[in-house]
């Protein structure tokens, strides 16, 4: 270790992927901005071997074999040496090794909505979450909502450090929008939802709403072109990240119907791309979206029809919502997230 280095921080980033979404976005964007914020601290990241080449310069790789499921979970909690502070960017922290540990908690969905997971996965993740939340020296929550859930269930205080739109989430130009319309053969007007087709994301209800409004529903993401997707929807399957800004912008309305969210990056990214967002008023979404989105209580199709109809028929209202979304997103940045994270370390006495 260089003589000028007085401490070492290792980030648990096994979900890190150059083009990943959700937690991978958090890990990718945060790591890119942590370099230089802690002078005298050696930085490393625990990653899968194939992610090591794309780590930011200034962060050394601590590699583990490429794995998924239980094997990857074990790599996250296995004893670690060589770091003063270990920060699990997706909850998990080592059983032994570091002097101090930090755990970022994205949500408590496996406790709050266990029906959304297989029984095996729900029980396994509940165990891992409980281990980390009771043992970590410092807890970071991505929203006030998640911090409140941690306090209610575990009786612990968490520092709130919100996320931000990914670096790619910017307003596209008209040429990009036209290109994406042609590439995916999009209809002139449509409602869009991006995300995995799963029980929490009420795609069947959205299909009914789109039918009542007589407008096509376009789905993008894992399972969107599979048998679980509504037959009436246009399923695009996986969409390149490079195409997402234009896709969000091209949609007449971007829907995000979810029964639980610890933060909710997809609507945040849609707003940053200039989308007109209608989202569920659940979990952290009211705090995160503010007045940059139209929020709907519950999953009643009639409520969603009422929320969407004005945006489909009133161009001025649609444009105003897009503008409000862009303004709301100026309040979030990954640089601010990184700086607040380092401030939390120091306030907790984990770093000099």
XYZ file of C-alpha atoms in Angstrom, residues 180-181 183-187 190-194 197 217-226 229 233-240 243-244 247-248:
36
model
C -36.275 4.444 -32.781
C -39.833 4.765 -34.075
C -36.499 0.538 -35.727
C -39.274 -0.843 -33.522
C -42.175 -0.073 -35.895
C -43.881 1.955 -33.184
C -47.434 3.255 -33.638
C -48.895 4.649 -27.549
C -48.619 4.002 -23.806
C -45.267 2.536 -22.763
C -44.165 0.539 -19.744
C -40.529 -0.543 -19.381
C -43.143 -8.575 -16.681
C -49.791 -0.565 -25.101
C -46.070 -1.126 -25.756
C -44.036 -3.184 -23.289
C -40.231 -3.340 -23.152
C -37.999 -5.439 -20.939
C -37.601 -9.045 -19.847
C -40.687 -11.096 -20.634
C -42.403 -8.331 -22.559
C -42.440 -10.439 -25.714
C -43.152 -13.725 -23.900
C -47.324 -10.545 -21.467
C -49.701 -5.557 -26.034
C -46.838 -4.880 -28.416
C -43.842 -6.596 -26.799
C -40.397 -5.307 -27.744
C -38.366 -7.639 -25.539
C -34.953 -6.352 -24.497
C -34.274 -2.800 -25.681
C -30.746 -1.397 -25.937
C -32.607 3.429 -27.492
C -34.405 4.012 -24.190
C -38.417 5.352 -26.645
C -39.459 7.232 -23.493
